[in-house]
């Protein structure tokens, strides 16, 4: 061990350069994974907030074939089932559907969502994006929020009347008059030109329902709790004609985008690892080649090839550990900076960045999970160790007499 | 007691299509406690003979018996073990481990043998004092002169109390005064410890110190003279 440690510092400059190369590789990989994961989490949280929660409870078959007549008549049972499930932060009952909106000037196909105006979570979806008018008030039934694109198409402004038409629960055409309470602008054209928000009370009047909902959005502390909460909820609601779906099934496009982006990140990580491996191979191989004579002499004195192999592997391990301490420090520093200050891409992106139907903040915040760091450290360590194998085997197979007299 | 017996030893090197006969039919025996010099011009086969006797290389033909054991039949691991426990080496260019101190270099073999720390320390300190390096234990090779480095190499070779010390041109890189002092020291070790020395050299002043001189020429023994005996040549062609 002592020899391996001293051997490493024979050529201080070379060892330091290799340590910096490996360390920078690790740091870059940590920052890249942190920003990638952080970005994905922001996207997923945005998608979950704009969509139907981390977990969605809806009538059986609704995901495959959505229609306004699929109703959960007694949402009290669902609310009861959701009690005491760990990590459930908020629950929102909704009616969602599709219909036709008309003004005096024009008409357009739309998707609507009816919520309890008192729920902060639902309010947070569009209230911050209002460019005129106000958010829905608790208790009111005849108000509607529409996007800027739709308002322009319908040529309406706040206070104007629109008519919503659709199929009610008994598959009859129904219509209701609403007054535009507010106009929002998210920057997502799918939302601004297509999505309307009304109150549960208004939707029930429009669809001829006395009670009932079409969807319960379950919000958890974070997306990582889905796997824990989902089976509990599924077992509690197993007897009801509902489907309990995680966000991945409700928003498959978002999931595919995250998976594709992850694949790109892994490719980048792979390139970094190859660079790291070449750096280590260069250092260890050079240091073995320049010591060929010395190794020959050691073997001549009676050092076993096995011991020589272990000595070089120990040198490699030591180099890997020191580099990982350096890289880990740099990586954590970078991660901490990007986790608190964030990576501001405002200058490089459009005013409002949207991906897979979600609004993406132009400021990315790094988020590193312990398992990811642990996995990365193990990979770097194994890459380093594997790279050291070739020089170690080469040294242990030296013929002493050749090594002493020919080098 | 016969410590080394070499029978009909041949070594042929192949260099591309060229066949080089380094040794051709060497027969010799060394008794325990001998101080023998193998002399001869460059390319006569001195180093090859020492390497084969030390188990660093394998002969093309012939047998080498070390304390009765045929080392030409041993595998890598057994040879390694044999070198560690029965043979000490002193090389021409010192060949110390540059990252270790004089003490640690001399200690190296004892570490491999697994000798306990206290015993090891006492043994190494005694050896270093014996070779005249007391006070220089903590110096690295680059902080010592060539003579001092070669003394460390001798201490390392003797550390395991070997049956045989093989020294391949140990004075070649030393000035004559330092070289002779080293040989005197080895002679002293031979007398006090009874260790068998086989030294290759082409330095006549070293030959003068030997009690037996084997002269090699073109891979064959041209003479084998025991000093003090009447011309005891027992070998062939000039």
Coordinates of C-alpha atoms in Angstrom, one line a residue:
Chain A
X1 CA 0.0 0.0 0.0
X2 CA 2.8 2.3 0.9
X3 CA 4.6 1.6 -2.3
X4 CA 1.4 2.1 -4.4
X5 CA 0.8 5.4 -2.7
X6 CA 4.3 6.6 -3.3
X7 CA 4.3 5.3 -6.9
X8 CA 1.3 7.5 -7.5
X9 CA 3.2 10.6 -6.5
X10 CA 6.4 9.9 -8.5
X11 CA 5.2 12.0 -11.3
X12 CA 3.2 14.6 -9.4
X13 CA 2.2 16.6 -12.4
X14 CA 0.9 13.6 -14.4
X15 CA -1.0 12.3 -11.4
X16 CA -2.6 15.7 -10.7
X17 CA -3.5 16.2 -14.4
X18 CA -5.2 12.7 -14.4
X19 CA -6.9 13.4 -11.1
X20 CA -8.3 16.7 -12.5
X21 CA -9.4 14.9 -15.7
X22 CA -11.2 12.2 -13.8
X23 CA -12.5 14.7 -11.2
X24 CA -13.8 17.1 -13.9
X25 CA -15.4 14.1 -15.7
X26 CA -17.2 13.2 -12.5
X27 CA -18.1 16.8 -11.7
X28 CA -19.5 17.3 -15.2
X29 CA -21.4 14.1 -15.0
X30 CA -22.9 15.1 -11.6
X31 CA -23.9 18.5 -12.8
X32 CA -25.3 17.1 -16.0
X33 CA -27.3 14.5 -14.2
X34 CA -28.4 17.1 -11.6
X35 CA -29.6 19.5 -14.2
X36 CA -31.2 16.8 -16.4
X37 CA -33.0 15.3 -13.4
X38 CA -33.9 18.7 -12.1
X39 CA -35.3 19.7 -15.5
X40 CA -37.3 16.6 -15.8
X41 CA -38.7 17.0 -12.3
X42 CA -39.7 20.6 -13.1
X43 CA -41.3 19.4 -16.4
X44 CA -43.2 16.5 -14.6
X45 CA -44.3 18.8 -11.8
X46 CA -45.5 21.4 -14.3
X47 CA -47.3 18.6 -16.3
X48 CA -48.8 17.2 -13.1
X49 CA -49.9 20.7 -12.0
X50 CA -51.5 21.5 -15.4
X51 CA -52.8 18.0 -15.9
X52 CA -54.5 15.6 -13.6
X53 CA -52.2 15.2 -10.6
X54 CA -49.5 12.7 -9.7
X55 CA -52.2 10.1 -9.5
X56 CA -55.6 10.3 -11.3
X57 CA -58.8 8.6 -10.3
X58 CA -61.3 8.5 -13.1
X59 CA -64.2 6.4 -14.3
X60 CA -63.2 3.0 -15.6
X61 CA -62.3 3.1 -19.3
X62 CA -62.1 6.9 -19.4
X63 CA -58.4 7.0 -20.4
X64 CA -59.0 4.9 -23.5
X65 CA -62.3 6.4 -24.4
X66 CA -63.1 9.7 -22.7
X67 CA -66.7 10.9 -22.8
X68 CA -68.9 13.3 -20.8
X69 CA -71.3 10.5 -19.7
X70 CA -68.6 8.7 -17.7
X71 CA -69.2 10.0 -14.2
X72 CA -68.1 9.1 -10.7
X73 CA -71.3 9.5 -9.0
X74 CA -70.1 9.2 -5.4
X75 CA -66.8 10.9 -4.9
X76 CA -67.2 10.7 -1.1
X77 CA -66.0 7.1 -1.2
X78 CA -62.9 8.2 -3.1
X79 CA -62.2 11.0 -0.7
X80 CA -62.6 8.5 2.2
X81 CA -60.1 6.1 0.5
X82 CA -57.6 8.9 0.1
X83 CA -57.5 9.6 3.9
X84 CA -54.3 8.7 5.7
X85 CA -52.4 7.7 2.6
X86 CA -48.8 8.8 3.2
X87 CA -47.4 11.7 1.1
X88 CA -50.8 12.8 -0.3
X89 CA -50.6 16.5 -0.1
X90 CA -53.8 17.6 -1.8
X91 CA -56.8 16.2 -3.6
X92 CA -58.9 18.0 -6.2
X93 CA -62.3 16.8 -7.6
X94 CA -63.0 17.8 -11.1
X95 CA -65.3 17.5 -14.1
X96 CA -63.4 17.4 -17.3
X97 CA -64.9 17.2 -20.8
X98 CA -65.0 18.5 -24.3
X99 CA -67.5 20.7 -26.1
X100 CA -68.2 23.7 -28.3
X101 CA -67.9 27.3 -27.3
X102 CA -69.7 30.0 -29.2
X103 CA -69.8 33.7 -29.1
X104 CA -71.7 36.1 -31.3
X105 CA -68.8 36.2 -33.7
X106 CA -67.4 32.7 -33.8
X107 CA -67.4 29.2 -32.3
X108 CA -64.6 26.7 -31.5
X109 CA -64.1 23.2 -30.1
X110 CA -62.7 23.3 -26.5
X111 CA -61.8 21.2 -23.6
X112 CA -63.1 22.3 -20.2
X113 CA -62.2 21.6 -16.7
X114 CA -64.5 22.3 -13.8
X115 CA -62.9 22.8 -10.4
X116 CA -63.7 24.0 -6.9
X117 CA -62.6 27.7 -7.1
X118 CA -61.6 27.5 -3.5
X119 CA -58.8 24.9 -4.1
X120 CA -55.5 26.7 -4.1
X121 CA -53.8 24.0 -6.2
X122 CA -56.3 24.5 -9.0
X123 CA -56.2 28.2 -8.7
X124 CA -52.4 28.1 -9.0
X125 CA -52.8 26.7 -12.5
X126 CA -54.2 29.7 -14.3
X127 CA -54.5 32.5 -11.8
X128 CA -50.9 33.6 -12.2
X129 CA -51.3 33.8 -16.0
X130 CA -54.4 36.1 -16.0
X131 CA -53.9 39.0 -18.3
X132 CA -57.4 40.5 -17.7
X133 CA -60.4 39.9 -15.4
X134 CA -60.3 37.7 -12.2
X135 CA -60.2 34.1 -11.1
X136 CA -63.4 32.2 -10.5
X137 CA -65.1 33.0 -7.2
X138 CA -66.4 30.4 -4.7
X139 CA -70.1 29.7 -5.1
X140 CA -70.5 31.2 -8.6
X141 CA -71.7 29.0 -11.5
X142 CA -71.9 31.1 -14.6
X143 CA -68.3 32.3 -15.0
X144 CA -65.6 31.0 -17.3
X145 CA -61.9 31.6 -17.8
X146 CA -60.6 31.3 -21.4
X147 CA -57.2 31.7 -23.0
X148 CA -56.1 34.7 -25.0
X149 CA -56.0 32.7 -28.3
X150 CA -59.6 31.5 -27.8
X151 CA -60.7 35.0 -26.8
X152 CA -59.3 36.4 -30.0
X153 CA -60.9 33.7 -32.0
X154 CA -64.3 34.3 -30.4
X155 CA -63.7 38.1 -30.4
X156 CA -64.7 38.4 -26.8
X157 CA -63.3 40.2 -23.7
X158 CA -64.0 40.0 -20.0
X159 CA -67.7 40.3 -19.2
X160 CA -68.9 39.1 -22.5
X161 CA -71.2 36.1 -22.9
X162 CA -70.4 32.8 -24.5
X163 CA -72.4 29.6 -24.8
X164 CA -71.0 26.2 -24.0
X165 CA -72.5 23.2 -25.8
X166 CA -71.7 19.5 -25.2
X167 CA -73.1 16.1 -24.5
X168 CA -74.5 15.7 -21.0
X169 CA -74.4 12.6 -18.8
X170 CA -77.5 11.2 -20.5
X171 CA -75.8 11.7 -23.9
X172 CA -78.2 14.5 -24.8
X173 CA -76.9 17.8 -26.2
X174 CA -77.0 20.4 -23.5
X175 CA -75.9 24.1 -23.5
X176 CA -75.3 26.7 -20.9
X177 CA -74.5 30.5 -20.9
X178 CA -71.3 31.6 -19.3
X179 CA -69.8 35.1 -18.8
X180 CA -66.1 35.5 -19.4
X181 CA -64.6 36.2 -16.0
X182 CA -61.0 36.3 -17.0
X183 CA -58.6 35.8 -19.8
X184 CA -55.2 34.1 -19.3
X185 CA -52.1 33.7 -21.3
X186 CA -49.7 30.8 -20.5
X187 CA -47.8 30.9 -23.8
X188 CA -48.8 27.2 -24.5
X189 CA -50.9 27.5 -27.6
X190 CA -52.8 24.2 -26.8
X191 CA -53.9 25.8 -23.6
X192 CA -54.5 29.4 -24.7
X193 CA -56.6 28.4 -27.7
X194 CA -58.4 25.4 -26.4
X195 CA -58.7 25.2 -22.6
X196 CA -61.5 26.7 -20.5
X197 CA -61.9 26.7 -16.7
X198 CA -65.3 26.7 -15.0
X199 CA -66.6 25.9 -11.5
X200 CA -67.9 22.5 -10.5
X201 CA -71.3 24.1 -9.8
X202 CA -71.4 25.6 -13.3
X203 CA -70.4 22.3 -14.9
X204 CA -73.0 20.3 -13.0
X205 CA -75.7 22.8 -14.2
X206 CA -74.3 22.6 -17.8
X207 CA -74.2 18.8 -17.8
X208 CA -77.4 18.2 -15.9
X209 CA -75.8 16.6 -12.9
X210 CA -77.0 16.8 -9.3
X211 CA -73.7 15.5 -8.0
X212 CA -70.7 13.6 -9.3
X213 CA -67.4 14.3 -10.9
X214 CA -65.3 12.8 -13.7
X215 CA -61.8 13.0 -12.1
X216 CA -60.0 13.1 -8.8
X217 CA -56.5 14.6 -9.1
X218 CA -54.2 13.4 -6.3
X219 CA -51.2 15.5 -5.6
X220 CA -48.3 14.0 -3.7
X221 CA -45.3 15.5 -1.9
X222 CA -43.3 14.6 -5.0
X223 CA -43.3 12.4 -8.1
X224 CA -41.1 9.9 -6.3
X225 CA -43.9 9.0 -3.9
X226 CA -46.1 7.7 -6.7
X227 CA -44.8 4.1 -6.5
X228 CA -45.6 4.1 -2.7
X229 CA -49.1 5.7 -2.9
X230 CA -50.4 4.0 -6.0
X231 CA -50.7 0.4 -4.8
X232 CA -52.4 1.6 -1.6
X233 CA -54.9 3.6 -3.5
X234 CA -55.5 0.9 -6.0
X235 CA -56.2 -1.7 -3.3
X236 CA -58.5 0.7 -1.4
X237 CA -60.5 1.5 -4.6
X238 CA -60.4 -2.0 -6.1
X239 CA -64.1 -2.5 -5.6
X240 CA -65.2 0.7 -7.4
X241 CA -65.7 1.1 -11.1
X242 CA -62.7 3.5 -11.4
X243 CA -59.2 3.4 -12.8
X244 CA -56.3 4.7 -10.7
X245 CA -53.5 5.8 -13.0
X246 CA -50.1 7.3 -12.4
X247 CA -49.1 10.5 -14.3
X248 CA -47.0 8.3 -16.6
X249 CA -50.1 6.7 -18.0
X250 CA -52.2 9.8 -18.1
X251 CA -49.4 11.8 -19.8
X252 CA -47.6 9.3 -22.0
X253 CA -46.1 12.0 -24.3
X254 CA -44.4 13.6 -21.3
X255 CA -43.1 10.3 -20.1
X256 CA -41.7 9.5 -23.6
X257 CA -40.0 12.9 -23.8
X258 CA -38.4 12.4 -20.4
X259 CA -37.2 8.9 -21.4
X260 CA -35.8 10.1 -24.7
X261 CA -34.0 13.0 -22.9
X262 CA -32.7 10.6 -20.3
X263 CA -31.2 8.4 -23.1
X264 CA -29.4 11.5 -24.5
X265 CA -28.1 12.3 -21.0
X266 CA -26.8 8.7 -20.6
X267 CA -25.1 9.0 -24.0
X268 CA -23.4 12.1 -22.8
X269 CA -22.4 10.4 -19.6
X270 CA -21.0 7.5 -21.6
X271 CA -18.8 9.8 -23.6
X272 CA -17.5 11.4 -20.4
X273 CA -16.8 7.9 -18.9
X274 CA -14.8 7.0 -22.1
X275 CA -12.7 10.1 -21.7
X276 CA -12.2 9.4 -18.1
X277 CA -11.2 5.8 -18.9
X278 CA -8.7 6.9 -21.5
X279 CA -7.2 9.3 -19.1
X280 CA -6.7 6.6 -16.5
X281 CA -5.4 4.1 -19.0
X282 CA -2.8 6.6 -20.2
X283 CA -1.6 7.4 -16.7
X284 CA -1.4 3.9 -15.4
X285 CA 0.0 2.4 -18.6
X286 CA 2.7 5.0 -18.9
X287 CA 3.6 4.6 -15.2
X288 CA 3.8 0.8 -15.7
X289 CA 5.8 1.0 -18.9
X290 CA 8.4 3.4 -17.4
X291 CA 8.7 1.0 -14.4
X292 CA 9.1 -2.2 -16.5
X293 CA 12.7 -2.6 -15.3
X294 CA 11.8 -2.0 -11.7
X295 CA 9.0 -4.5 -11.9
X296 CA 11.4 -7.0 -13.4
X297 CA 13.8 -6.5 -10.5
X298 CA 11.0 -6.9 -8.0
X299 CA 9.9 -10.2 -9.7
X300 CA 13.5 -11.3 -9.7
X301 CA 13.8 -10.6 -5.9
X302 CA 10.8 -12.9 -5.4
X303 CA 7.7 -10.7 -5.6
X304 CA 4.9 -12.8 -6.8
X305 CA 3.2 -11.7 -10.1
X306 CA -0.1 -11.8 -8.1
X307 CA 1.3 -9.3 -5.6
X308 CA 2.5 -7.1 -8.4
X309 CA -0.9 -7.2 -10.0
X310 CA -2.5 -6.2 -6.7
X311 CA 0.0 -3.3 -6.2
X312 CA -1.0 -1.8 -9.6
X313 CA -4.7 -2.3 -8.9
X314 CA -4.2 -0.6 -5.6
X315 CA -2.5 2.4 -7.3
X316 CA -5.4 2.6 -9.7
X317 CA -7.9 2.4 -6.8
X318 CA -6.1 5.1 -5.0
X319 CA -6.0 7.3 -8.0
X320 CA -9.8 6.7 -8.5
X321 CA -10.6 7.5 -4.9
X322 CA -8.6 10.7 -4.8
X323 CA -10.1 11.8 -8.1
X324 CA -13.5 11.0 -6.9
X325 CA -13.0 13.1 -3.7
X326 CA -11.8 16.0 -6.0
X327 CA -14.6 15.4 -8.5
X328 CA -17.2 14.9 -5.9
X329 CA -16.3 18.2 -4.3
X330 CA -16.4 20.0 -7.6
X331 CA -19.6 18.3 -8.6
X332 CA -21.3 19.1 -5.3
X333 CA -20.2 22.7 -5.6
X334 CA -21.6 22.9 -9.1
X335 CA -24.8 21.1 -8.0
X336 CA -25.3 23.4 -5.0
X337 CA -24.9 26.5 -7.2
X338 CA -27.3 25.3 -9.8
X339 CA -29.7 24.0 -7.1
X340 CA -29.9 27.4 -5.4
X341 CA -29.2 30.0 -8.2
X342 CA -30.3 27.8 -11.1
X343 CA -29.1 27.7 -14.7
X344 CA -30.8 30.6 -16.5
X345 CA -31.5 29.8 -20.1
X346 CA -33.7 32.8 -20.7
X347 CA -31.4 34.2 -23.4
X348 CA -31.3 30.9 -25.2
X349 CA -35.0 30.0 -25.2
X350 CA -38.3 31.5 -26.4
X351 CA -40.2 33.7 -23.9
X352 CA -42.3 30.7 -22.9
X353 CA -40.7 27.3 -23.3
X354 CA -43.2 24.4 -23.8
X355 CA -42.4 20.7 -24.1
X356 CA -44.7 17.8 -24.3
X357 CA -47.7 20.1 -23.5
X358 CA -46.1 21.4 -20.3
X359 CA -44.7 24.8 -19.5
X360 CA -41.0 24.7 -18.8
X361 CA -39.3 27.3 -16.7
X362 CA -36.3 28.8 -18.5
X363 CA -34.4 28.5 -15.2
X364 CA -33.3 24.9 -14.6
X365 CA -32.6 23.9 -11.0
X366 CA -30.3 20.9 -10.3
X367 CA -31.7 18.1 -8.3
X368 CA -29.4 15.2 -7.3
X369 CA -30.8 12.1 -5.7
X370 CA -28.5 10.1 -3.4
X371 CA -29.0 6.9 -5.4
X372 CA -27.9 8.7 -8.6
X373 CA -24.7 10.0 -7.0
X374 CA -24.0 6.6 -5.5
X375 CA -24.6 4.9 -8.8
X376 CA -22.4 7.4 -10.6
X377 CA -19.6 7.0 -8.1
X378 CA -19.7 3.2 -8.4
X379 CA -19.6 3.5 -12.2
X380 CA -16.6 5.8 -12.2
X381 CA -14.9 3.6 -9.7
X382 CA -15.5 0.4 -11.7
X383 CA -14.5 2.2 -14.9
X384 CA -11.2 3.2 -13.2
X385 CA -10.6 -0.2 -11.8
X386 CA -11.4 -1.9 -15.1
X387 CA -9.1 0.4 -16.9
X388 CA -6.3 -0.4 -14.5
X389 CA -6.7 -4.1 -15.2
X390 CA -4.8 -4.1 -18.5
X391 CA -1.6 -2.4 -17.2
X392 CA -1.8 -4.6 -14.1
X393 CA -2.0 -7.8 -16.1
X394 CA 0.7 -6.6 -18.4
X395 CA 3.1 -6.0 -15.5
X396 CA 2.3 -9.2 -13.7
X397 CA 3.1 -11.2 -16.9
X398 CA 6.6 -9.6 -17.3
X399 CA 9.5 -12.0 -17.7
X400 CA 12.0 -10.7 -15.0
X401 CA 15.1 -11.2 -17.1
X402 CA 13.7 -9.4 -20.2
X403 CA 12.3 -6.6 -18.0
X404 CA 15.7 -6.0 -16.3
X405 CA 18.0 -6.3 -19.3
X406 CA 15.9 -5.0 -22.2
X407 CA 14.4 -1.9 -20.6
Chain B
X1 CA 28.1 -29.3 0.5
X2 CA 27.2 -28.8 -3.1
X3 CA 25.0 -25.7 -3.4
X4 CA 24.8 -25.4 -7.2
X5 CA 25.2 -28.1 -9.8
X6 CA 24.9 -27.2 -13.5
X7 CA 24.8 -30.0 -16.0
X8 CA 25.2 -29.6 -19.8
X9 CA 23.6 -26.2 -19.8
X10 CA 22.7 -24.7 -23.1
X11 CA 20.9 -21.4 -23.9
X12 CA 19.9 -20.4 -27.4
X13 CA 18.3 -17.0 -28.1
X14 CA 16.3 -16.4 -31.2
X15 CA 16.4 -13.0 -32.7
X16 CA 14.1 -13.0 -35.8
X17 CA 15.6 -15.7 -38.0
X18 CA 19.0 -15.5 -36.2
X19 CA 19.9 -18.2 -33.6
X20 CA 22.4 -17.0 -30.9
X21 CA 24.1 -19.6 -28.8
X22 CA 24.6 -17.9 -25.5
X23 CA 25.7 -20.9 -23.5
X24 CA 26.8 -24.2 -25.0
X25 CA 27.2 -27.2 -22.7
X26 CA 28.2 -25.7 -19.3
X27 CA 29.0 -28.0 -16.5
X28 CA 30.0 -26.7 -13.1
X29 CA 29.4 -27.1 -9.4
X30 CA 29.7 -24.6 -6.5
X31 CA 30.3 -25.7 -2.9
X32 CA 28.6 -23.9 -0.1
X33 CA 30.6 -20.9 1.1
X34 CA 32.5 -20.4 -2.1
X35 CA 33.4 -16.9 -3.4
X36 CA 33.6 -17.4 -7.1
X37 CA 33.9 -15.0 -10.0
X38 CA 32.7 -15.7 -13.5
X39 CA 34.8 -13.7 -15.8
X40 CA 34.9 -13.2 -19.5
X41 CA 34.5 -10.6 -22.2
X42 CA 31.2 -9.0 -23.1
X43 CA 28.9 -11.5 -24.8
X44 CA 30.7 -14.5 -23.3
X45 CA 27.5 -15.6 -21.5
X46 CA 28.3 -14.4 -17.9
X47 CA 24.9 -12.7 -17.3
X48 CA 23.0 -15.5 -19.0
X49 CA 24.7 -18.1 -16.7
X50 CA 23.8 -16.1 -13.6
X51 CA 20.2 -15.5 -14.8
X52 CA 19.7 -19.2 -15.4
X53 CA 21.2 -20.2 -12.0
X54 CA 19.0 -17.6 -10.4
X55 CA 15.9 -18.9 -12.1
X56 CA 15.2 -15.7 -13.9
X57 CA 15.3 -17.4 -17.3
X58 CA 14.9 -20.9 -18.5
X59 CA 17.6 -22.9 -20.3
X60 CA 17.2 -24.4 -23.7
X61 CA 18.7 -27.6 -22.5
X62 CA 20.4 -29.0 -19.3
X63 CA 19.7 -29.0 -15.6
X64 CA 20.4 -26.7 -12.7
X65 CA 20.3 -28.1 -9.3
X66 CA 20.0 -25.7 -6.4
X67 CA 20.6 -27.4 -3.1
X68 CA 19.6 -30.6 -4.8
X69 CA 16.4 -29.3 -6.4
X70 CA 16.1 -29.1 -10.1
X71 CA 15.0 -25.6 -10.7
X72 CA 14.5 -26.0 -14.5
X73 CA 11.4 -28.0 -13.7
X74 CA 9.8 -25.5 -11.4
X75 CA 6.8 -23.4 -12.3
X76 CA 6.7 -19.6 -12.1
X77 CA 5.3 -19.5 -8.5
X78 CA 7.8 -22.0 -7.1
X79 CA 10.6 -20.2 -8.8
X80 CA 9.4 -16.9 -7.3
X81 CA 9.3 -18.6 -3.9
X82 CA 12.8 -20.0 -4.4
X83 CA 14.3 -16.7 -5.4
X84 CA 12.7 -15.0 -2.4
X85 CA 14.0 -17.5 0.1
X86 CA 17.2 -19.0 -1.3
X87 CA 18.8 -16.5 -3.7
X88 CA 20.0 -12.9 -3.3
X89 CA 20.6 -10.7 -6.3
X90 CA 22.9 -7.8 -6.8
X91 CA 22.5 -6.1 -10.2
X92 CA 24.9 -4.0 -12.2
X93 CA 22.9 -0.8 -12.0
X94 CA 21.8 -1.1 -8.3
X95 CA 18.1 -1.6 -9.2
X96 CA 16.8 -0.2 -6.0
X97 CA 13.2 0.8 -5.7
X98 CA 13.3 4.6 -6.1
X99 CA 10.3 5.4 -4.0
X100 CA 11.6 3.5 -1.0
X101 CA 14.3 4.5 1.5
X102 CA 17.5 2.6 2.0
X103 CA 15.9 0.9 5.0
X104 CA 12.7 0.1 3.1
X105 CA 14.7 -1.3 0.2
X106 CA 16.6 -3.6 2.4
X107 CA 13.4 -4.5 4.2
X108 CA 11.5 -5.3 1.0
X109 CA 12.3 -9.0 0.9
X110 CA 11.6 -9.5 4.6
X111 CA 8.2 -7.9 4.1
X112 CA 7.5 -10.3 1.3
X113 CA 8.5 -13.1 3.6
X114 CA 6.2 -11.9 6.3
X115 CA 8.8 -11.4 9.0
X116 CA 7.3 -9.7 12.1
X117 CA 8.1 -5.9 12.4
X118 CA 10.4 -5.9 15.5
X119 CA 12.5 -8.8 14.2
X120 CA 12.6 -7.3 10.7
X121 CA 13.6 -3.9 12.0
X122 CA 16.4 -5.3 14.1
X123 CA 17.7 -7.5 11.3
X124 CA 17.7 -4.7 8.7
X125 CA 19.4 -2.2 11.0
X126 CA 22.1 -4.7 11.7
X127 CA 22.6 -5.3 8.0
X128 CA 22.8 -1.7 7.1
X129 CA 25.3 -1.1 9.9
X130 CA 27.3 -4.1 8.6
X131 CA 27.4 -2.6 5.0
X132 CA 28.4 0.7 6.5
X133 CA 25.2 2.6 6.0
X134 CA 24.3 3.4 9.5
X135 CA 22.6 6.8 9.7
X136 CA 21.6 6.7 6.0
X137 CA 18.6 4.5 6.5
X138 CA 16.1 7.2 5.6
X139 CA 17.7 8.3 2.4
X140 CA 16.1 7.6 -0.9
X141 CA 18.3 6.1 -3.7
X142 CA 18.6 9.4 -5.5
X143 CA 20.1 10.9 -2.3
X144 CA 22.9 8.3 -2.2
X145 CA 26.1 7.7 -4.2
X146 CA 26.5 4.7 -6.5
X147 CA 28.6 2.9 -4.0
X148 CA 26.1 3.5 -1.2
X149 CA 23.2 2.3 -3.4
X150 CA 25.1 -0.8 -4.3
X151 CA 25.7 -1.4 -0.5
X152 CA 22.0 -1.2 0.0
X153 CA 21.6 -3.7 -2.8
X154 CA 24.0 -6.1 -1.0
X155 CA 22.1 -5.6 2.3
X156 CA 18.9 -6.4 0.4
X157 CA 20.5 -9.5 -1.2
X158 CA 21.6 -10.7 2.2
X159 CA 18.5 -9.8 4.1
X160 CA 16.8 -13.2 3.7
X161 CA 20.0 -15.2 4.6
X162 CA 20.1 -16.8 1.2
X163 CA 22.1 -19.9 0.3
X164 CA 23.5 -18.1 -2.7
X165 CA 24.1 -14.5 -3.8
X166 CA 24.3 -13.8 -7.5
X167 CA 26.0 -10.5 -8.4
X168 CA 26.0 -9.5 -12.0
X169 CA 28.8 -7.0 -12.6
X170 CA 28.2 -5.3 -9.3
X171 CA 31.2 -2.9 -9.7
X172 CA 30.7 -2.0 -13.3
X173 CA 29.1 1.4 -12.5
X174 CA 31.4 2.2 -9.6
X175 CA 34.8 3.9 -9.6
X176 CA 37.7 1.4 -8.9
X177 CA 38.2 2.4 -5.2
X178 CA 34.5 2.1 -4.4
X179 CA 34.2 -1.1 -6.5
X180 CA 37.1 -2.8 -4.6
X181 CA 35.6 -1.6 -1.3
X182 CA 32.3 -3.3 -2.2
X183 CA 34.1 -6.5 -3.2
X184 CA 36.0 -6.4 0.1
X185 CA 32.7 -6.0 1.9
X186 CA 31.2 -9.0 0.0
X187 CA 34.3 -11.1 0.9
X188 CA 33.9 -10.1 4.5
X189 CA 30.2 -11.2 4.4
X190 CA 31.3 -14.5 2.7
X191 CA 33.7 -15.1 5.6
X192 CA 31.5 -14.0 8.5
X193 CA 28.2 -15.3 7.2
X194 CA 29.4 -18.2 5.1
X195 CA 27.2 -17.0 2.2
X196 CA 28.1 -18.4 -1.2
X197 CA 28.8 -15.7 -3.7
X198 CA 28.8 -16.1 -7.5
X199 CA 29.9 -12.8 -9.1
X200 CA 30.2 -12.0 -12.8
X201 CA 32.8 -9.4 -13.8
X202 CA 35.4 -8.5 -16.4
X203 CA 37.3 -6.3 -13.9
X204 CA 40.7 -8.0 -13.3
X205 CA 41.0 -6.3 -9.9
X206 CA 37.8 -8.1 -8.8
X207 CA 39.1 -11.4 -10.2
X208 CA 42.2 -10.9 -8.0
X209 CA 40.1 -10.9 -4.9
X210 CA 38.3 -14.2 -5.8
X211 CA 39.1 -17.6 -4.5
X212 CA 37.9 -19.2 -7.7
X213 CA 37.7 -17.8 -11.2
X214 CA 35.7 -19.4 -14.0
X215 CA 36.5 -17.9 -17.3
X216 CA 33.8 -18.0 -20.0
X217 CA 34.4 -17.5 -23.7
X218 CA 31.8 -17.9 -26.4
X219 CA 29.4 -19.6 -24.1
X220 CA 31.8 -22.2 -22.8
X221 CA 34.0 -22.5 -19.8
X222 CA 37.6 -21.9 -21.0
X223 CA 39.1 -22.2 -17.5
X224 CA 38.2 -22.8 -13.9
X225 CA 40.9 -21.8 -11.5
X226 CA 40.9 -22.1 -7.8
X227 CA 43.3 -19.6 -6.4
X228 CA 45.9 -21.1 -4.2
X229 CA 45.7 -24.4 -6.0
X230 CA 48.1 -25.4 -8.7
X231 CA 46.7 -24.8 -12.1
X232 CA 43.4 -26.5 -11.8
X233 CA 42.2 -25.9 -15.2
X234 CA 39.6 -28.3 -16.0
X235 CA 38.1 -27.2 -19.1
X236 CA 38.5 -27.1 -22.7
X237 CA 39.0 -24.8 -25.6
X238 CA 40.6 -21.4 -25.4

